[in-house]
Amino acid sequence: MLIGRKVLVKDEVNSTNDVAKALAVEGEPEGTVVTAARQTFGRGRTGRRWESPQGGLYLSVILRPELPAPDLTLFTVLSCLPVAQAMEEVCRVVPSIKWPNDVRVEGKKVAGILGEVCYRGGEPRFMVLGIGIDLNTDPAALTAPEAGSLREICKRDLDPERFLNVLLFRLDDMYARFMKGERELDLYARYSESIGRDVEVRLGDQRVRGRGMRLDADGALVLRSEDGMIYRATSVHDVVPLDRGQVRFEGG
Ligand code: BTN
């Protein structure tokens, strides 16, 4: 097992992604994981904050895949799968994935992933995969309206060590397969709230409604809009699942 061969357990840090990045710059080998009980400046996608009170699981993995940048963004998108699988196994819940990187249970966001790639001379040098899970979080400590705590959903305390072990095992397996060229796109589609579903893609004031079709080679969400055009949602967009019937395709 590569991922989790070494796990550095911290109490409080600014951001496990920052700690992992600093270690990676110093030459820390691939597979090292940094965990923290709390983060004072947990970061989310698109510059958002990630609330990181006690009770959550916050971890970052150092990876050094020799792959082009589009593969790294696809890998980040697919890394929701091991998170969802660990939730099924340990929490016995039914998770779904809101593109690109939110894992949700009963309509609440309970986990998010932030993949950050460090480049040298235009080529990826290493990547840090940061995962935040609201495992035993007190819901009162979460102010984001969409956020939920797995403990509250499951109505019991969840074992963080077991969760971490299962997650690292699944992530390691998925990474090894990804490096061999396997792309678990069908499995992703099964968990996805966006593929085969009606969605609205938002960027600023712009809105496009359509049906999610598939992941592109770089993890972008390919969708067919109401007027039959093909669009790609990338990391700058928000993709919101819609109820059936809200999208009206031209020609029926
Ligand atoms: C998101 O949903 O926007 C992504 C959230 C990612 C949060 C994790 S917690 C561990 C790691 N350290 C951070 O600062 N962020 C990631």
PDB file of C-alpha atoms and ligand atoms in Angstrom:
ATOM      1  CA  MET A   1       0.000   0.000   0.000  1.00  0.00           C
ATOM      2  CA  LEU A   2       1.428   3.362  -1.063  1.00  0.00           C
ATOM      3  CA  ILE A   3      -1.128   5.842   0.245  1.00  0.00           C
ATOM      4  CA  GLY A   4      -0.997   5.921   4.025  1.00  0.00           C
ATOM      5  CA  ARG A   5       2.377   4.192   4.371  1.00  0.00           C
ATOM      6  CA  LYS A   6       3.198   7.181   6.558  1.00  0.00           C
ATOM      7  CA  VAL A   7       0.469   9.161   8.348  1.00  0.00           C
ATOM      8  CA  LEU A   8       1.384  12.369  10.195  1.00  0.00           C
ATOM      9  CA  VAL A   9      -1.258  13.131  12.810  1.00  0.00           C
ATOM     10  CA  LYS A  10      -1.557  16.799  13.804  1.00  0.00           C
ATOM     11  CA  ASP A  11      -3.815  18.487  16.298  1.00  0.00           C
ATOM     12  CA  GLU A  12      -4.418  21.943  14.835  1.00  0.00           C
ATOM     13  CA  VAL A  13      -3.004  23.326  11.589  1.00  0.00           C
ATOM     14  CA  ASN A  14      -3.921  26.147   9.208  1.00  0.00           C
ATOM     15  CA  SER A  15      -4.668  23.735   6.405  1.00  0.00           C
ATOM     16  CA  THR A  16      -3.486  20.143   5.942  1.00  0.00           C
ATOM     17  CA  ASN A  17      -3.035  20.960   2.240  1.00  0.00           C
ATOM     18  CA  ASP A  18      -0.501  23.652   3.159  1.00  0.00           C
ATOM     19  CA  VAL A  19       1.368  21.333   5.549  1.00  0.00           C
ATOM     20  CA  ALA A  20       1.443  18.581   2.908  1.00  0.00           C
ATOM     21  CA  LYS A  21       2.622  21.022   0.208  1.00  0.00           C
ATOM     22  CA  ALA A  22       5.477  22.283   2.389  1.00  0.00           C
ATOM     23  CA  LEU A  23       6.529  18.678   3.068  1.00  0.00           C
ATOM     24  CA  ALA A  24       6.309  17.773  -0.622  1.00  0.00           C
ATOM     25  CA  VAL A  25       8.531  20.724  -1.552  1.00  0.00           C
ATOM     26  CA  GLU A  26      11.091  19.350   0.953  1.00  0.00           C
ATOM     27  CA  GLY A  27      10.981  15.980  -0.841  1.00  0.00           C
ATOM     28  CA  GLU A  28       8.474  14.017   1.256  1.00  0.00           C
ATOM     29  CA  PRO A  29       7.730  10.820  -0.685  1.00  0.00           C
ATOM     30  CA  GLU A  30       4.520  10.009  -2.456  1.00  0.00           C
ATOM     31  CA  GLY A  31       1.797   8.482  -0.313  1.00  0.00           C
ATOM     32  CA  THR A  32       2.417  10.432   2.892  1.00  0.00           C
ATOM     33  CA  VAL A  33      -0.810  11.589   4.535  1.00  0.00           C
ATOM     34  CA  VAL A  34      -1.273  14.547   6.881  1.00  0.00           C
ATOM     35  CA  THR A  35      -4.331  14.563   9.142  1.00  0.00           C
ATOM     36  CA  ALA A  36      -5.507  17.201  11.611  1.00  0.00           C
ATOM     37  CA  ALA A  37      -8.174  17.367  14.288  1.00  0.00           C
ATOM     38  CA  ARG A  38      -8.938  21.000  13.403  1.00  0.00           C
ATOM     39  CA  GLN A  39      -7.954  23.519  10.757  1.00  0.00           C
ATOM     40  CA  THR A  40      -7.899  27.258  11.371  1.00  0.00           C
ATOM     41  CA  PHE A  41      -7.902  28.130   7.632  1.00  0.00           C
ATOM     42  CA  GLY A  42      -9.372  25.113   5.896  1.00  0.00           C
ATOM     43  CA  ARG A  43      -9.686  25.875   2.207  1.00  0.00           C
ATOM     44  CA  GLY A  44     -12.366  24.772  -0.230  1.00  0.00           C
ATOM     45  CA  ARG A  45     -12.694  25.011  -3.992  1.00  0.00           C
ATOM     46  CA  THR A  46     -12.840  28.372  -5.792  1.00  0.00           C
ATOM     47  CA  GLY A  47     -11.365  30.248  -2.829  1.00  0.00           C
ATOM     48  CA  ARG A  48     -14.114  29.257  -0.402  1.00  0.00           C
ATOM     49  CA  ARG A  49     -13.480  28.435   3.235  1.00  0.00           C
ATOM     50  CA  TRP A  50     -13.903  24.907   4.550  1.00  0.00           C
ATOM     51  CA  GLU A  51     -15.265  24.965   8.063  1.00  0.00           C
ATOM     52  CA  SER A  52     -13.048  22.639  10.067  1.00  0.00           C
ATOM     53  CA  PRO A  53     -14.200  22.280  13.683  1.00  0.00           C
ATOM     54  CA  GLN A  54     -13.305  19.385  15.986  1.00  0.00           C
ATOM     55  CA  GLY A  55     -15.108  16.169  15.035  1.00  0.00           C
ATOM     56  CA  GLY A  56     -14.430  16.361  11.308  1.00  0.00           C
ATOM     57  CA  LEU A  57     -11.789  14.391   9.444  1.00  0.00           C
ATOM     58  CA  TYR A  58      -9.280  16.557   7.557  1.00  0.00           C
ATOM     59  CA  LEU A  59      -6.534  14.978   5.524  1.00  0.00           C
ATOM     60  CA  SER A  60      -4.175  15.638   2.649  1.00  0.00           C
ATOM     61  CA  VAL A  61      -2.284  13.105   0.563  1.00  0.00           C
ATOM     62  CA  ILE A  62       0.977  13.802  -1.278  1.00  0.00           C
ATOM     63  CA  LEU A  63       1.010  12.272  -4.760  1.00  0.00           C
ATOM     64  CA  ARG A  64       3.662  12.357  -7.458  1.00  0.00           C
ATOM     65  CA  PRO A  65       1.952  10.900 -10.513  1.00  0.00           C
ATOM     66  CA  GLU A  66       3.812  11.401 -13.758  1.00  0.00           C
ATOM     67  CA  LEU A  67       0.705  12.316 -15.664  1.00  0.00           C
ATOM     68  CA  PRO A  68      -0.410  15.310 -17.720  1.00  0.00           C
ATOM     69  CA  ALA A  69      -2.542  17.997 -16.038  1.00  0.00           C
ATOM     70  CA  PRO A  70      -5.914  16.861 -17.543  1.00  0.00           C
ATOM     71  CA  ASP A  71      -5.435  13.426 -15.960  1.00  0.00           C
ATOM     72  CA  LEU A  72      -4.808  15.042 -12.586  1.00  0.00           C
ATOM     73  CA  THR A  73      -8.087  16.945 -12.690  1.00  0.00           C
ATOM     74  CA  LEU A  74      -9.910  13.758 -13.713  1.00  0.00           C
ATOM     75  CA  PHE A  75      -8.228  11.909 -10.855  1.00  0.00           C
ATOM     76  CA  THR A  76      -9.377  14.608  -8.413  1.00  0.00           C
ATOM     77  CA  VAL A  77     -12.967  14.278  -9.649  1.00  0.00           C
ATOM     78  CA  LEU A  78     -12.867  10.468  -9.418  1.00  0.00           C
ATOM     79  CA  SER A  79     -11.392  10.563  -5.923  1.00  0.00           C
ATOM     80  CA  CYS A  80     -14.933  11.204  -4.645  1.00  0.00           C
ATOM     81  CA  LEU A  81     -15.480   7.494  -5.266  1.00  0.00           C
ATOM     82  CA  PRO A  82     -13.323   6.122  -2.413  1.00  0.00           C
ATOM     83  CA  VAL A  83     -14.848   8.743  -0.108  1.00  0.00           C
ATOM     84  CA  ALA A  84     -18.362   7.643  -1.044  1.00  0.00           C
ATOM     85  CA  GLN A  85     -17.398   3.961  -0.713  1.00  0.00           C
ATOM     86  CA  ALA A  86     -15.931   4.501   2.764  1.00  0.00           C
ATOM     87  CA  MET A  87     -19.190   6.187   3.799  1.00  0.00           C
ATOM     88  CA  GLU A  88     -21.200   3.220   2.560  1.00  0.00           C
ATOM     89  CA  GLU A  89     -18.970   0.732   4.362  1.00  0.00           C
ATOM     90  CA  VAL A  90     -18.457   2.537   7.648  1.00  0.00           C
ATOM     91  CA  CYS A  91     -21.549   4.730   7.987  1.00  0.00           C
ATOM     92  CA  ARG A  92     -24.061   2.553   6.089  1.00  0.00           C
ATOM     93  CA  VAL A  93     -25.464   5.540   4.226  1.00  0.00           C
ATOM     94  CA  VAL A  94     -26.339   6.092   0.555  1.00  0.00           C
ATOM     95  CA  PRO A  95     -23.959   8.772  -0.748  1.00  0.00           C
ATOM     96  CA  SER A  96     -24.188  10.648  -4.031  1.00  0.00           C
ATOM     97  CA  ILE A  97     -21.685  12.871  -5.825  1.00  0.00           C
ATOM     98  CA  LYS A  98     -22.504  16.411  -6.847  1.00  0.00           C
ATOM     99  CA  TRP A  99     -20.087  17.313  -9.625  1.00  0.00           C
ATOM    100  CA  PRO A 100     -17.248  17.849  -9.274  1.00  0.00           C
ATOM    101  CA  ASN A 101     -16.207  17.035  -5.717  1.00  0.00           C
ATOM    102  CA  ASP A 102     -19.040  17.151  -3.200  1.00  0.00           C
ATOM    103  CA  VAL A 103     -20.174  13.961  -1.531  1.00  0.00           C
ATOM    104  CA  ARG A 104     -23.716  14.294  -0.275  1.00  0.00           C
ATOM    105  CA  VAL A 105     -26.022  12.214   1.879  1.00  0.00           C
ATOM    106  CA  GLU A 106     -29.736  12.942   2.185  1.00  0.00           C
ATOM    107  CA  GLY A 107     -29.204  16.179   0.252  1.00  0.00           C
ATOM    108  CA  LYS A 108     -26.540  17.481   2.645  1.00  0.00           C
ATOM    109  CA  LYS A 109     -22.895  18.014   1.724  1.00  0.00           C
ATOM    110  CA  VAL A 110     -20.850  15.857   4.085  1.00  0.00           C
ATOM    111  CA  ALA A 111     -17.488  15.830   2.291  1.00  0.00           C
ATOM    112  CA  GLY A 112     -15.474  17.881  -0.181  1.00  0.00           C
ATOM    113  CA  ILE A 113     -12.204  17.436  -2.028  1.00  0.00           C
ATOM    114  CA  LEU A 114      -9.607  19.991  -3.033  1.00  0.00           C
ATOM    115  CA  GLY A 115      -6.879  18.788  -5.389  1.00  0.00           C
ATOM    116  CA  GLU A 116      -3.971  21.190  -5.811  1.00  0.00           C
ATOM    117  CA  VAL A 117      -1.182  20.692  -8.328  1.00  0.00           C
ATOM    118  CA  CYS A 118       2.251  22.254  -7.980  1.00  0.00           C
ATOM    119  CA  TYR A 119       4.028  22.893 -11.309  1.00  0.00           C
ATOM    120  CA  ARG A 120       7.667  23.276 -12.266  1.00  0.00           C
ATOM    121  CA  GLY A 121       8.619  24.477 -15.748  1.00  0.00           C
ATOM    122  CA  GLY A 122       5.020  23.983 -16.928  1.00  0.00           C
ATOM    123  CA  GLU A 123       4.991  20.326 -15.863  1.00  0.00           C
ATOM    124  CA  PRO A 124       3.159  18.951 -12.797  1.00  0.00           C
ATOM    125  CA  ARG A 125       5.694  18.355 -10.020  1.00  0.00           C
ATOM    126  CA  PHE A 126       3.408  16.924  -7.351  1.00  0.00           C
ATOM    127  CA  MET A 127      -0.179  17.109  -6.252  1.00  0.00           C
ATOM    128  CA  VAL A 128      -1.868  17.348  -2.882  1.00  0.00           C
ATOM    129  CA  LEU A 129      -5.285  15.785  -2.549  1.00  0.00           C
ATOM    130  CA  GLY A 130      -7.159  17.338   0.374  1.00  0.00           C
ATOM    131  CA  ILE A 131     -10.270  15.649   1.725  1.00  0.00           C
ATOM    132  CA  GLY A 132     -12.610  17.054   4.369  1.00  0.00           C
ATOM    133  CA  ILE A 133     -15.368  14.917   5.906  1.00  0.00           C
ATOM    134  CA  ASP A 134     -17.953  16.131   8.409  1.00  0.00           C
ATOM    135  CA  LEU A 135     -17.844  12.847  10.287  1.00  0.00           C
ATOM    136  CA  ASN A 136     -18.656  13.516  13.947  1.00  0.00           C
ATOM    137  CA  THR A 137     -19.085  17.257  13.543  1.00  0.00           C
ATOM    138  CA  ASP A 138     -21.543  19.093  15.760  1.00  0.00           C
ATOM    139  CA  PRO A 139     -24.056  20.482  13.232  1.00  0.00           C
ATOM    140  CA  ALA A 140     -24.204  23.718  15.273  1.00  0.00           C
ATOM    141  CA  ALA A 141     -20.555  24.300  14.303  1.00  0.00           C
ATOM    142  CA  LEU A 142     -21.394  24.215  10.583  1.00  0.00           C
ATOM    143  CA  THR A 143     -22.766  27.494   9.287  1.00  0.00           C
ATOM    144  CA  ALA A 144     -22.960  26.666   5.559  1.00  0.00           C
ATOM    145  CA  PRO A 145     -26.636  25.857   4.865  1.00  0.00           C
ATOM    146  CA  GLU A 146     -25.794  22.947   2.572  1.00  0.00           C
ATOM    147  CA  ALA A 147     -23.441  21.274   5.076  1.00  0.00           C
ATOM    148  CA  GLY A 148     -24.412  18.213   7.087  1.00  0.00           C
ATOM    149  CA  SER A 149     -22.787  15.933   9.633  1.00  0.00           C
ATOM    150  CA  LEU A 150     -22.653  12.170   9.139  1.00  0.00           C
ATOM    151  CA  ARG A 151     -23.058  11.626  12.887  1.00  0.00           C
ATOM    152  CA  GLU A 152     -26.320  13.523  12.821  1.00  0.00           C
ATOM    153  CA  ILE A 153     -27.543  11.650   9.744  1.00  0.00           C
ATOM    154  CA  CYS A 154     -26.542   8.241  11.211  1.00  0.00           C
ATOM    155  CA  LYS A 155     -27.596   9.140  14.755  1.00  0.00           C
ATOM    156  CA  ARG A 156     -24.470   7.549  16.227  1.00  0.00           C
ATOM    157  CA  ASP A 157     -20.790   8.295  16.756  1.00  0.00           C
ATOM    158  CA  LEU A 158     -18.621   7.098  13.887  1.00  0.00           C
ATOM    159  CA  ASP A 159     -15.179   5.589  14.339  1.00  0.00           C
ATOM    160  CA  PRO A 160     -12.698   8.072  12.774  1.00  0.00           C
ATOM    161  CA  GLU A 161      -9.806   5.586  12.729  1.00  0.00           C
ATOM    162  CA  ARG A 162     -11.830   2.971  10.928  1.00  0.00           C
ATOM    163  CA  PHE A 163     -13.122   5.571   8.492  1.00  0.00           C
ATOM    164  CA  LEU A 164      -9.599   6.771   7.744  1.00  0.00           C
ATOM    165  CA  ASN A 165      -8.288   3.222   7.266  1.00  0.00           C
ATOM    166  CA  VAL A 166     -11.078   2.250   4.886  1.00  0.00           C
ATOM    167  CA  LEU A 167     -10.759   5.523   2.987  1.00  0.00           C
ATOM    168  CA  LEU A 168      -6.980   5.211   2.541  1.00  0.00           C
ATOM    169  CA  PHE A 169      -7.307   1.575   1.477  1.00  0.00           C
ATOM    170  CA  ARG A 170      -9.930   2.475  -1.160  1.00  0.00           C
ATOM    171  CA  LEU A 171      -8.030   5.533  -2.326  1.00  0.00           C
ATOM    172  CA  ASP A 172      -4.821   3.544  -2.667  1.00  0.00           C
ATOM    173  CA  ASP A 173      -6.613   0.924  -4.764  1.00  0.00           C
ATOM    174  CA  MET A 174      -8.227   3.545  -6.977  1.00  0.00           C
ATOM    175  CA  TYR A 175      -4.931   5.407  -7.446  1.00  0.00           C
ATOM    176  CA  ALA A 176      -3.091   2.217  -8.432  1.00  0.00           C
ATOM    177  CA  ARG A 177      -5.780   1.446 -11.013  1.00  0.00           C
ATOM    178  CA  PHE A 178      -5.815   4.997 -12.307  1.00  0.00           C
ATOM    179  CA  MET A 179      -2.048   4.829 -12.828  1.00  0.00           C
ATOM    180  CA  LYS A 180      -2.578   1.633 -14.868  1.00  0.00           C
ATOM    181  CA  GLY A 181      -4.994   3.536 -17.116  1.00  0.00           C
ATOM    182  CA  GLU A 182      -8.292   2.421 -15.562  1.00  0.00           C
ATOM    183  CA  ARG A 183     -10.927   5.146 -15.485  1.00  0.00           C
ATOM    184  CA  GLU A 184     -13.907   4.229 -13.322  1.00  0.00           C
ATOM    185  CA  LEU A 185     -16.325   6.412 -15.270  1.00  0.00           C
ATOM    186  CA  ASP A 186     -19.289   4.008 -15.096  1.00  0.00           C
ATOM    187  CA  LEU A 187     -18.930   3.736 -11.334  1.00  0.00           C
ATOM    188  CA  TYR A 188     -18.761   7.538 -11.073  1.00  0.00           C
ATOM    189  CA  ALA A 189     -21.944   7.816 -13.176  1.00  0.00           C
ATOM    190  CA  ARG A 190     -23.741   5.487 -10.762  1.00  0.00           C
ATOM    191  CA  TYR A 191     -23.073   7.814  -7.823  1.00  0.00           C
ATOM    192  CA  SER A 192     -23.452  11.017  -9.820  1.00  0.00           C
ATOM    193  CA  GLU A 193     -26.241  13.525  -9.274  1.00  0.00           C
ATOM    194  CA  SER A 194     -25.333  15.126 -12.612  1.00  0.00           C
ATOM    195  CA  ILE A 195     -24.816  12.396 -15.222  1.00  0.00           C
ATOM    196  CA  GLY A 196     -28.090  11.392 -16.873  1.00  0.00           C
ATOM    197  CA  ARG A 197     -29.792  14.064 -14.758  1.00  0.00           C
ATOM    198  CA  ASP A 198     -31.058  17.572 -15.383  1.00  0.00           C
ATOM    199  CA  VAL A 199     -28.729  20.298 -14.166  1.00  0.00           C
ATOM    200  CA  GLU A 200     -28.207  24.033 -14.275  1.00  0.00           C
ATOM    201  CA  VAL A 201     -24.682  25.284 -14.888  1.00  0.00           C
ATOM    202  CA  ARG A 202     -23.939  28.698 -13.389  1.00  0.00           C
ATOM    203  CA  LEU A 203     -21.129  31.146 -13.978  1.00  0.00           C
ATOM    204  CA  GLY A 204     -21.770  34.612 -12.555  1.00  0.00           C
ATOM    205  CA  ASP A 205     -25.133  35.678 -14.006  1.00  0.00           C
ATOM    206  CA  GLN A 206     -25.027  33.135 -16.811  1.00  0.00           C
ATOM    207  CA  ARG A 207     -27.261  30.070 -16.586  1.00  0.00           C
ATOM    208  CA  VAL A 208     -27.442  27.059 -18.897  1.00  0.00           C
ATOM    209  CA  ARG A 209     -29.900  24.245 -18.293  1.00  0.00           C
ATOM    210  CA  GLY A 210     -29.446  20.805 -19.734  1.00  0.00           C
ATOM    211  CA  ARG A 211     -28.725  17.160 -19.086  1.00  0.00           C
ATOM    212  CA  GLY A 212     -25.369  15.933 -17.812  1.00  0.00           C
ATOM    213  CA  MET A 213     -23.975  13.347 -20.246  1.00  0.00           C
ATOM    214  CA  ARG A 214     -20.537  12.201 -19.144  1.00  0.00           C
ATOM    215  CA  LEU A 215     -17.174  13.187 -17.734  1.00  0.00           C
ATOM    216  CA  ASP A 216     -14.652  14.452 -20.250  1.00  0.00           C
ATOM    217  CA  ALA A 217     -11.042  13.229 -20.243  1.00  0.00           C
ATOM    218  CA  ASP A 218     -10.100  16.104 -17.909  1.00  0.00           C
ATOM    219  CA  GLY A 219     -13.006  15.567 -15.509  1.00  0.00           C
ATOM    220  CA  ALA A 220     -15.151  18.357 -16.994  1.00  0.00           C
ATOM    221  CA  LEU A 221     -18.877  17.650 -17.044  1.00  0.00           C
ATOM    222  CA  VAL A 222     -20.210  17.421 -20.597  1.00  0.00           C
ATOM    223  CA  LEU A 223     -23.842  18.439 -20.936  1.00  0.00           C
ATOM    224  CA  ARG A 224     -26.437  18.883 -23.671  1.00  0.00           C
ATOM    225  CA  SER A 225     -28.347  22.104 -23.219  1.00  0.00           C
ATOM    226  CA  GLU A 226     -32.071  22.660 -23.766  1.00  0.00           C
ATOM    227  CA  ASP A 227     -31.347  23.958 -27.286  1.00  0.00           C
ATOM    228  CA  GLY A 228     -29.187  20.968 -28.185  1.00  0.00           C
ATOM    229  CA  MET A 229     -25.765  22.574 -27.748  1.00  0.00           C
ATOM    230  CA  ILE A 230     -22.903  20.687 -26.092  1.00  0.00           C
ATOM    231  CA  TYR A 231     -21.261  22.476 -23.155  1.00  0.00           C
ATOM    232  CA  ARG A 232     -18.457  21.645 -20.769  1.00  0.00           C
ATOM    233  CA  ALA A 233     -18.650  22.633 -17.110  1.00  0.00           C
ATOM    234  CA  THR A 234     -15.196  23.157 -15.620  1.00  0.00           C
ATOM    235  CA  SER A 235     -13.907  24.070 -12.176  1.00  0.00           C
ATOM    236  CA  VAL A 236     -15.068  27.698 -12.544  1.00  0.00           C
ATOM    237  CA  HIS A 237     -18.723  26.656 -12.846  1.00  0.00           C
ATOM    238  CA  ASP A 238     -21.318  25.666 -10.289  1.00  0.00           C
ATOM    239  CA  VAL A 239     -23.511  22.743 -11.299  1.00  0.00           C
ATOM    240  CA  VAL A 240     -26.852  22.507  -9.535  1.00  0.00           C
ATOM    241  CA  PRO A 241     -29.026  19.395  -9.815  1.00  0.00           C
ATOM    242  CA  LEU A 242     -32.611  20.134 -10.929  1.00  0.00           C
ATOM    243  CA  ASP A 243     -35.849  18.240 -10.457  1.00  0.00           C
ATOM    244  CA  ARG A 244     -37.121  16.359 -13.496  1.00  0.00           C
ATOM    245  CA  GLY A 245     -39.315  18.526 -15.740  1.00  0.00           C
ATOM    246  CA  GLN A 246     -37.434  21.772 -15.086  1.00  0.00           C
ATOM    247  CA  VAL A 247     -35.456  21.383 -18.305  1.00  0.00           C
ATOM    248  CA  ARG A 248     -37.355  21.632 -21.610  1.00  0.00           C
ATOM    249  CA  PHE A 249     -35.403  20.122 -24.482  1.00  0.00           C
ATOM    250  CA  GLU A 250     -36.105  21.504 -27.940  1.00  0.00           C
ATOM    251  CA  GLY A 251     -37.974  18.990 -30.051  1.00  0.00           C
ATOM    252  CA  GLY A 252     -39.398  17.228 -26.971  1.00  0.00           C
TER     253      GLY A 252
HETATM  254  C1  BTN B   1     -14.697  21.874  -1.178  1.00  0.00           C
HETATM  255  O1  BTN B   1     -15.728  21.214  -1.023  1.00  0.00           O
HETATM  256  O2  BTN B   1     -14.746  23.040  -1.578  1.00  0.00           O
HETATM  257  C2  BTN B   1     -13.393  21.208  -0.901  1.00  0.00           C
HETATM  258  C3  BTN B   1     -13.106  21.115   0.565  1.00  0.00           C
HETATM  259  C4  BTN B   1     -11.783  20.471   0.888  1.00  0.00           C
HETATM  260  C5  BTN B   1     -11.458  20.521   2.346  1.00  0.00           C
HETATM  261  C6  BTN B   1     -10.234  19.744   2.708  1.00  0.00           C
HETATM  262  S1  BTN B   1     -10.063  19.531   4.442  1.00  0.00           S
HETATM  263  C7  BTN B   1      -8.459  18.922   4.237  1.00  0.00           C
HETATM  264  C8  BTN B   1      -7.803  19.770   3.178  1.00  0.00           C
HETATM  265  N1  BTN B   1      -7.242  20.981   3.758  1.00  0.00           N
HETATM  266  C9  BTN B   1      -7.846  22.083   3.314  1.00  0.00           C
HETATM  267  O3  BTN B   1      -7.550  23.244   3.634  1.00  0.00           O
HETATM  268  N2  BTN B   1      -8.820  21.765   2.454  1.00  0.00           N
HETATM  269  C10 BTN B   1      -8.901  20.332   2.259  1.00  0.00           C
END
